[in-house]
Short mmCIF file of C-alpha atoms in Angstrom, two decimals:
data_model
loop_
_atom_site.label_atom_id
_atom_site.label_comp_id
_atom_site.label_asym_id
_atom_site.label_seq_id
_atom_site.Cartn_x
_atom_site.Cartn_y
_atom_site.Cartn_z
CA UNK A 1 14.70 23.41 -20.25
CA UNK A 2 11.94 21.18 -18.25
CA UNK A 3 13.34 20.42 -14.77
CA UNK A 4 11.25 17.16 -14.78
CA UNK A 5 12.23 14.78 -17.86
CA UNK A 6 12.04 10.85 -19.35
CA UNK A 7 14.18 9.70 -21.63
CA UNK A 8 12.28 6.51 -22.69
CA UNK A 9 14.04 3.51 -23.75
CA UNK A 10 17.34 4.84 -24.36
CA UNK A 11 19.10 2.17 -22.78
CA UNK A 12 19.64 -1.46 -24.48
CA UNK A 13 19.43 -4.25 -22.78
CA UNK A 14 23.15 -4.84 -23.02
CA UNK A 15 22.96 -1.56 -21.20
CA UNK A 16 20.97 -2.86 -18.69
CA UNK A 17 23.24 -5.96 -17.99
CA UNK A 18 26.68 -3.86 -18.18
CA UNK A 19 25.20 -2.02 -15.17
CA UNK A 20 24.23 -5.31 -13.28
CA UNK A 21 27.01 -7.04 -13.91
CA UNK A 22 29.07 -3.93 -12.74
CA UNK A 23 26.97 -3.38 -9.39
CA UNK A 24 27.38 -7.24 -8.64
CA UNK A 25 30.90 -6.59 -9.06
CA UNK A 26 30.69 -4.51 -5.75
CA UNK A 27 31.34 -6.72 -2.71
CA UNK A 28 31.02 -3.98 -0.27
CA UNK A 29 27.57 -2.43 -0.05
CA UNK A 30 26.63 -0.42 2.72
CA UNK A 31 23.75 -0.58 4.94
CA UNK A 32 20.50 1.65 4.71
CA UNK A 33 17.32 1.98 6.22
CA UNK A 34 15.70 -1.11 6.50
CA UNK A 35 17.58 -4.06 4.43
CA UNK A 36 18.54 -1.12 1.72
CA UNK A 37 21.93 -1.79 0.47
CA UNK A 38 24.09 1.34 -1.65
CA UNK A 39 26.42 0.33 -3.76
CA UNK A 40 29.42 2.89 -4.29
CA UNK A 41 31.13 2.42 -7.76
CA UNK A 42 34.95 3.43 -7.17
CA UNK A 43 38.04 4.50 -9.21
CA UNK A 44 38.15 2.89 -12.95
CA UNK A 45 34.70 0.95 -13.03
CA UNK A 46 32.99 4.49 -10.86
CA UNK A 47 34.26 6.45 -14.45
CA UNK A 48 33.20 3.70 -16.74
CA UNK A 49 29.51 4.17 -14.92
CA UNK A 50 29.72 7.72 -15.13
CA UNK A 51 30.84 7.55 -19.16
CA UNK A 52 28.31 5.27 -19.86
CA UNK A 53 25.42 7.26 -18.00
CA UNK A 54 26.70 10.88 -19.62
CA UNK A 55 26.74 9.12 -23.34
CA UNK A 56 23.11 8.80 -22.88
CA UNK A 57 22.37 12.23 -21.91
CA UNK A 58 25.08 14.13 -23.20
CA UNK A 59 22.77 15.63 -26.09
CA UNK A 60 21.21 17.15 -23.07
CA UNK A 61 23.95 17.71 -21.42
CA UNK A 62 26.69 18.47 -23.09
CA UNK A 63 28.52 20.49 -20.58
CA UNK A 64 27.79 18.75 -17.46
CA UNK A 65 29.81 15.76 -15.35
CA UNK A 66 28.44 13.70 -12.83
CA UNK A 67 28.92 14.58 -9.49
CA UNK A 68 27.72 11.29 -7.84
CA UNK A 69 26.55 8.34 -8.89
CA UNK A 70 26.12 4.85 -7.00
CA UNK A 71 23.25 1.23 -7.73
CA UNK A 72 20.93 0.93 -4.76
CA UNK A 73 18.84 -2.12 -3.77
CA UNK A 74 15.91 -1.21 -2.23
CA UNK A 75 13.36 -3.59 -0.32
CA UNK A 76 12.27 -1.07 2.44
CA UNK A 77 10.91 2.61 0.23
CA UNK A 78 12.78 5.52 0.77
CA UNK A 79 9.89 8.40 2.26
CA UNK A 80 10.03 11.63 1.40
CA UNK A 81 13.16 13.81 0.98
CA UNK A 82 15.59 16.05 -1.42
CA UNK A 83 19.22 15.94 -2.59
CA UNK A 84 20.03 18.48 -2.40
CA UNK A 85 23.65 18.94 -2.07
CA UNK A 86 23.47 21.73 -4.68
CA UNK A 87 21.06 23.16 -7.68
CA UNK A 88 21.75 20.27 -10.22
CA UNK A 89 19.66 17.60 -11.87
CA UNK A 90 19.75 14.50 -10.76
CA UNK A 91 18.74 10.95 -12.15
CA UNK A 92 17.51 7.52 -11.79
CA UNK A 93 18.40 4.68 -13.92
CA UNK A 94 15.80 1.74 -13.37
CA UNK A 95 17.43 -2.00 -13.56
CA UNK A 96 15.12 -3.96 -12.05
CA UNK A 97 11.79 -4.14 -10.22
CA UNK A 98 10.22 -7.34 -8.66
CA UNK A 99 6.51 -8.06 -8.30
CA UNK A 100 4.54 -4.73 -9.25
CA UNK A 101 4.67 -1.44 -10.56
CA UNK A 102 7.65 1.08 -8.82
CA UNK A 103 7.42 4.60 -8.81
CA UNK A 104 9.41 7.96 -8.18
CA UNK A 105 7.33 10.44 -6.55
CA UNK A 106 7.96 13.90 -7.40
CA UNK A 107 6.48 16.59 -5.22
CA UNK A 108 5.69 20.27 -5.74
CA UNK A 109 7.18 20.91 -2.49
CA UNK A 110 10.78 22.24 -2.32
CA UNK A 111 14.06 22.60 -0.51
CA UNK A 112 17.12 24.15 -0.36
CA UNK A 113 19.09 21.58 1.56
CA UNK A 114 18.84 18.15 2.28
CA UNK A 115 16.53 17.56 4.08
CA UNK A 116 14.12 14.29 5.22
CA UNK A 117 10.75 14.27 6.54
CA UNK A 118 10.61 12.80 9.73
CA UNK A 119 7.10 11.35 10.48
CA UNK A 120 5.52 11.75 14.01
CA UNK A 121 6.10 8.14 15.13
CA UNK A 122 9.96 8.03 14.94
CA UNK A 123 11.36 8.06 18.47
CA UNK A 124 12.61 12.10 19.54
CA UNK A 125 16.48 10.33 18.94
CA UNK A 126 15.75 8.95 15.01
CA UNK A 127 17.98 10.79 13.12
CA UNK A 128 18.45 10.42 9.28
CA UNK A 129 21.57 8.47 7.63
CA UNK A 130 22.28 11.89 5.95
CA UNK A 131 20.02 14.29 5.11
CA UNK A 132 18.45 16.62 7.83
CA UNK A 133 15.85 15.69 10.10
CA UNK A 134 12.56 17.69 9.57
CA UNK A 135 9.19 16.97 12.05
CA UNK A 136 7.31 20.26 11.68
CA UNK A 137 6.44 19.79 7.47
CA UNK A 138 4.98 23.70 7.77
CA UNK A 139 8.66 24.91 7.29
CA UNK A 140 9.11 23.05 4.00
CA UNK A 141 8.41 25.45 0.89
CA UNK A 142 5.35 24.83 -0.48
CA UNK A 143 3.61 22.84 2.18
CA UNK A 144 0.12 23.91 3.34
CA UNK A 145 -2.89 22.06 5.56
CA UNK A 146 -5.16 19.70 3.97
CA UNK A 147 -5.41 16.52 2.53
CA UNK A 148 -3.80 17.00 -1.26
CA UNK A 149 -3.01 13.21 -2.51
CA UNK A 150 -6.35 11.92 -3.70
CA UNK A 151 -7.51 8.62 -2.06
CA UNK A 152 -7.32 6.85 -5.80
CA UNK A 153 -3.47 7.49 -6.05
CA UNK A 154 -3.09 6.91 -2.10
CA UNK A 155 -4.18 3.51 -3.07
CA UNK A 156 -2.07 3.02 -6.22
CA UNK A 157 1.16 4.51 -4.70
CA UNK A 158 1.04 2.65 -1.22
CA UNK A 159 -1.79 0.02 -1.42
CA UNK A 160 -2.06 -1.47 2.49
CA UNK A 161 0.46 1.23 4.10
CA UNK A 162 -1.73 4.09 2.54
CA UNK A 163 -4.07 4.92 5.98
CA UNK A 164 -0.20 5.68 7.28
CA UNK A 165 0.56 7.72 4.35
CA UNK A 166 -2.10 9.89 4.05
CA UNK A 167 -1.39 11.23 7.33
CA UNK A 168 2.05 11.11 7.16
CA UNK A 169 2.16 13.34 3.69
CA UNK A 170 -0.71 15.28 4.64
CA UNK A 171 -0.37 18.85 2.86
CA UNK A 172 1.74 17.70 0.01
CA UNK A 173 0.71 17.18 -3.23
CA UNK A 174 2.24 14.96 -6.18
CA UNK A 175 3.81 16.91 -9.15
CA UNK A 176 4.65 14.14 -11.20
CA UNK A 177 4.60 10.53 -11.32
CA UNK A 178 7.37 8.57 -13.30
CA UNK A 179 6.57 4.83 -13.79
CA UNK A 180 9.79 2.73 -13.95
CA UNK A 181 10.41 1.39 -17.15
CA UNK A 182 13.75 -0.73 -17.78
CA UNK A 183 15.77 1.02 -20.28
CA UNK A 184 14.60 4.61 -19.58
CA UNK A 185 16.53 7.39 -17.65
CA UNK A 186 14.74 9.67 -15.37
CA UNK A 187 15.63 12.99 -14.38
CA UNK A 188 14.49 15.61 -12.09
CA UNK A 189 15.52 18.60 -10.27
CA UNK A 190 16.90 18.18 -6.81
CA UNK A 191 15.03 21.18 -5.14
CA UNK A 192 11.97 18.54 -5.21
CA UNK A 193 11.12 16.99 -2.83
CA UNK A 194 10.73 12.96 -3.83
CA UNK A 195 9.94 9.25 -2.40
CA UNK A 196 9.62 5.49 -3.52
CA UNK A 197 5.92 3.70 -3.22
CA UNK A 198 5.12 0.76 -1.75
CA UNK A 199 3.59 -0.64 -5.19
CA UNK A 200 6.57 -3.39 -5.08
CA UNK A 201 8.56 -5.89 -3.01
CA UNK A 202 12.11 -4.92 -4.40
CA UNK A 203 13.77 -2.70 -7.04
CA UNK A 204 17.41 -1.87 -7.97
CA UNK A 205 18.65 1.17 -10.07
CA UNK A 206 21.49 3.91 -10.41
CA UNK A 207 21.00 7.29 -8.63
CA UNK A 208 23.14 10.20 -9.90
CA UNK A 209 23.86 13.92 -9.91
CA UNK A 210 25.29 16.20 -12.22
CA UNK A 211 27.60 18.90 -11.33
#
């Protein structure tokens, strides 16, 4: 089986709004990077997300659970890291996106651990919310010198920001590029390594994992 899919449009718009109205329902978000806010589904309504999200891809998957799953607001892009808290597939649910295009990012680079890449301008004490800290990008799998994202998609993917980017991501190279569309669920490996763009002010969605 691919380890990079779409399902397109497989979610209804009463879909859509059940998983809204549920993440509004959360009055306890917690802080990430930036004005980021993760929203943790818990006990009956965290099972009712999960059921809903396996229905969907349980012709896929018929033998798998979800191992995490939470909304996320994001305002401030996520850079590049993995998720990998074990050899699974995870997924992204898009909700909502204001004023652009958003994107997921999928590189051909790889890890076996979670890991974050940690650009040259954060202070020597910056350490990641969770995943591990990585400066030198030469020990990631995969990475090698040279410029590799093309000055067209630099553009696309990060507009203004891109003259940071290109140095910042020098010597990686984009796999795949998933559009978000509302109503589609997109999955992906989580030895990739992955980010957000900076083609929009603000998106919300549903990150999860299966077991």
């Amino acid at each position: 089986m691919d380890d990079i899919i779409t399902l397109k449009n497989i979610l209804s718009n009463d879909d859509i709004n059940w998983f809204l109205d549920a993440m509004d329902s959360i009055k306890d978000p917690q802080d990430r990077a930036g004005s980021n806010k993760l929203y943790i589904p818990r006990g009956e309504l965290g099972e009712q997300v999960k059921l809903r999200v396996l229905e969907k891809i349980n012709s896929l998957y018929p033998d798998k659970n979800i191992h995490t799953v939470n909304f996320y607001d994001i305002v401030k892009p996520y850079g590049m890291h993995s998720d990998t808290v074990k050899f699974t597939m995870q997924g992204i649910i898009p909700l909502e996106f204001i004023d652009g295009s958003a994107y997921t990012l999928i590189y051909d680079q790889t890890s076996d651990t979670n890991i974050e890449l940690v650009p040259e301008d954060k202070p020597e004490d910056y350490k990641p919310f969770f995943n591990k800290g990585v400066r030198d990008p030469s020990t990631i799998q995969g990475w090698s010198p040279g410029y590799k994202i093309s000055e067209e998609d630099g553009i696309k993917y990060w507009k203004k920001q891109w003259h940071y980017y290109r140095e910042a991501y020098k010597g990686f190279s984009i796999k795949h590029s998933y559009e978000w569309k509302i109503g589609d669920i997109f999955l992906f490996h989580t030895k990739y390594l992955h980010s957000a763009t900076c083609s929009q002010s603000r998106k919300k969605g549903i990150m999860f994992c299966l077991n």
